[in-house]
Amino acid sequence: SHGRPGKYFYTTKNDNSQVLQMTPKEEKLAWILEKRKIRQRYVFLTEKDLAFEAGKKDIMLGKLQKRLGKTKEQLLEIIAAL
C-alpha cells in the first residue's frame, strides 16, 4: 500500500512499507498541487504565504502555522485532509 499520493509530506511508503524520500523536484510539484487546494479553503493566503523553497519546508510550514493560528499537528492534519 502506498502513502497518500499527492500529499505534501515528502515521503511515501512502498509495498514493503519502506519510507521513500521525494526528490526536490517531486516535492515542488506536490506542493504546487497542495497549494491550490489550500488557497481554495483559505482564500486570504497569498502566494508569499505559500512560497516553496527547496530545503526550507519547515520554515514555510512555520509561517503558515502562524498565519492560520494552528499548531504544527493541526496544520498537517489540514493538509492531509485536502
Tab-separated table of C-alpha atoms in Angstrom:
chain	number	residue	atom	x	y	z
A	1	SER	CA	0.000	0.000	0.000
A	2	HIS	CA	1.258	3.444	-0.860
A	3	GLY	CA	1.283	6.554	1.289
A	4	ARG	CA	-1.063	9.377	0.394
A	5	PRO	CA	-0.049	10.266	-3.161
A	6	GLY	CA	-0.056	13.975	-3.834
A	7	LYS	CA	0.104	14.878	-0.166
A	8	TYR	CA	2.794	17.280	0.956
A	9	PHE	CA	4.629	15.061	3.416
A	10	TYR	CA	7.640	14.397	1.193
A	11	THR	CA	7.579	10.712	1.980
A	12	THR	CA	5.539	7.810	0.737
A	13	LYS	CA	5.646	4.140	1.594
A	14	ASN	CA	6.245	1.469	-0.974
A	15	ASP	CA	4.706	-2.014	-0.882
A	16	ASN	CA	7.314	-3.152	1.630
A	17	SER	CA	6.394	-0.264	3.980
A	18	GLN	CA	9.749	1.395	3.446
A	19	VAL	CA	9.763	5.176	3.568
A	20	LEU	CA	10.811	6.717	0.261
A	21	GLN	CA	12.071	10.310	0.056
A	22	MET	CA	10.758	12.515	-2.722
A	23	THR	CA	13.261	14.355	-4.894
A	24	PRO	CA	13.328	18.168	-4.630
A	25	LYS	CA	11.553	18.397	-7.989
A	26	GLU	CA	8.833	15.968	-6.816
A	27	GLU	CA	8.445	17.976	-3.591
A	28	LYS	CA	7.931	21.180	-5.535
A	29	LEU	CA	5.384	19.623	-7.896
A	30	ALA	CA	3.494	18.034	-4.994
A	31	TRP	CA	3.404	21.372	-3.190
A	32	ILE	CA	2.015	23.171	-6.257
A	33	LEU	CA	-0.956	20.802	-6.211
A	34	GLU	CA	-1.457	21.090	-2.439
A	35	LYS	CA	-1.083	24.868	-2.526
A	36	ARG	CA	-4.043	25.196	-4.906
A	37	LYS	CA	-6.264	23.247	-2.515
A	38	ILE	CA	-5.118	25.273	0.491
A	39	ARG	CA	-5.816	28.578	-1.294
A	40	GLN	CA	-9.323	27.382	-2.174
A	41	ARG	CA	-10.011	26.762	1.532
A	42	TYR	CA	-8.112	29.768	2.911
A	43	VAL	CA	-8.622	32.431	0.248
A	44	PHE	CA	-6.847	35.116	2.296
A	45	LEU	CA	-3.485	33.362	1.934
A	46	THR	CA	-1.100	34.928	-0.555
A	47	GLU	CA	1.463	33.414	-2.913
A	48	LYS	CA	4.104	34.706	-0.495
A	49	ASP	CA	2.455	32.783	2.376
A	50	LEU	CA	2.665	29.592	0.322
A	51	ALA	CA	6.015	30.160	-1.402
A	52	PHE	CA	8.088	26.978	-1.623
A	53	GLU	CA	11.868	26.971	-1.324
A	54	ALA	CA	13.774	23.717	-1.567
A	55	GLY	CA	15.240	22.762	1.794
A	56	LYS	CA	13.088	25.259	3.709
A	57	LYS	CA	9.885	23.259	4.184
A	58	ASP	CA	9.867	23.657	7.965
A	59	ILE	CA	10.307	27.429	7.748
A	60	MET	CA	7.426	27.718	5.272
A	61	LEU	CA	5.183	25.476	7.355
A	62	GLY	CA	6.038	27.510	10.469
A	63	LYS	CA	4.996	30.738	8.743
A	64	LEU	CA	1.814	29.075	7.519
A	65	GLN	CA	1.035	27.849	11.064
A	66	LYS	CA	1.291	31.398	12.395
A	67	ARG	CA	-0.805	32.828	9.564
A	68	LEU	CA	-3.578	30.286	10.198
A	69	GLY	CA	-3.211	30.264	14.005
A	70	LYS	CA	-2.763	26.468	14.041
A	71	THR	CA	-0.330	24.069	15.686
A	72	LYS	CA	2.029	22.037	13.506
A	73	GLU	CA	-0.114	18.947	14.076
A	74	GLN	CA	-3.309	20.814	13.156
A	75	LEU	CA	-1.699	22.179	10.004
A	76	LEU	CA	-0.500	18.727	8.904
A	77	GLU	CA	-3.992	17.335	9.543
A	78	ILE	CA	-5.499	20.115	7.398
A	79	ILE	CA	-3.086	19.366	4.559
A	80	ALA	CA	-3.670	15.605	4.824
A	81	ALA	CA	-7.453	16.115	4.666
A	82	LEU	CA	-7.351	18.122	1.419
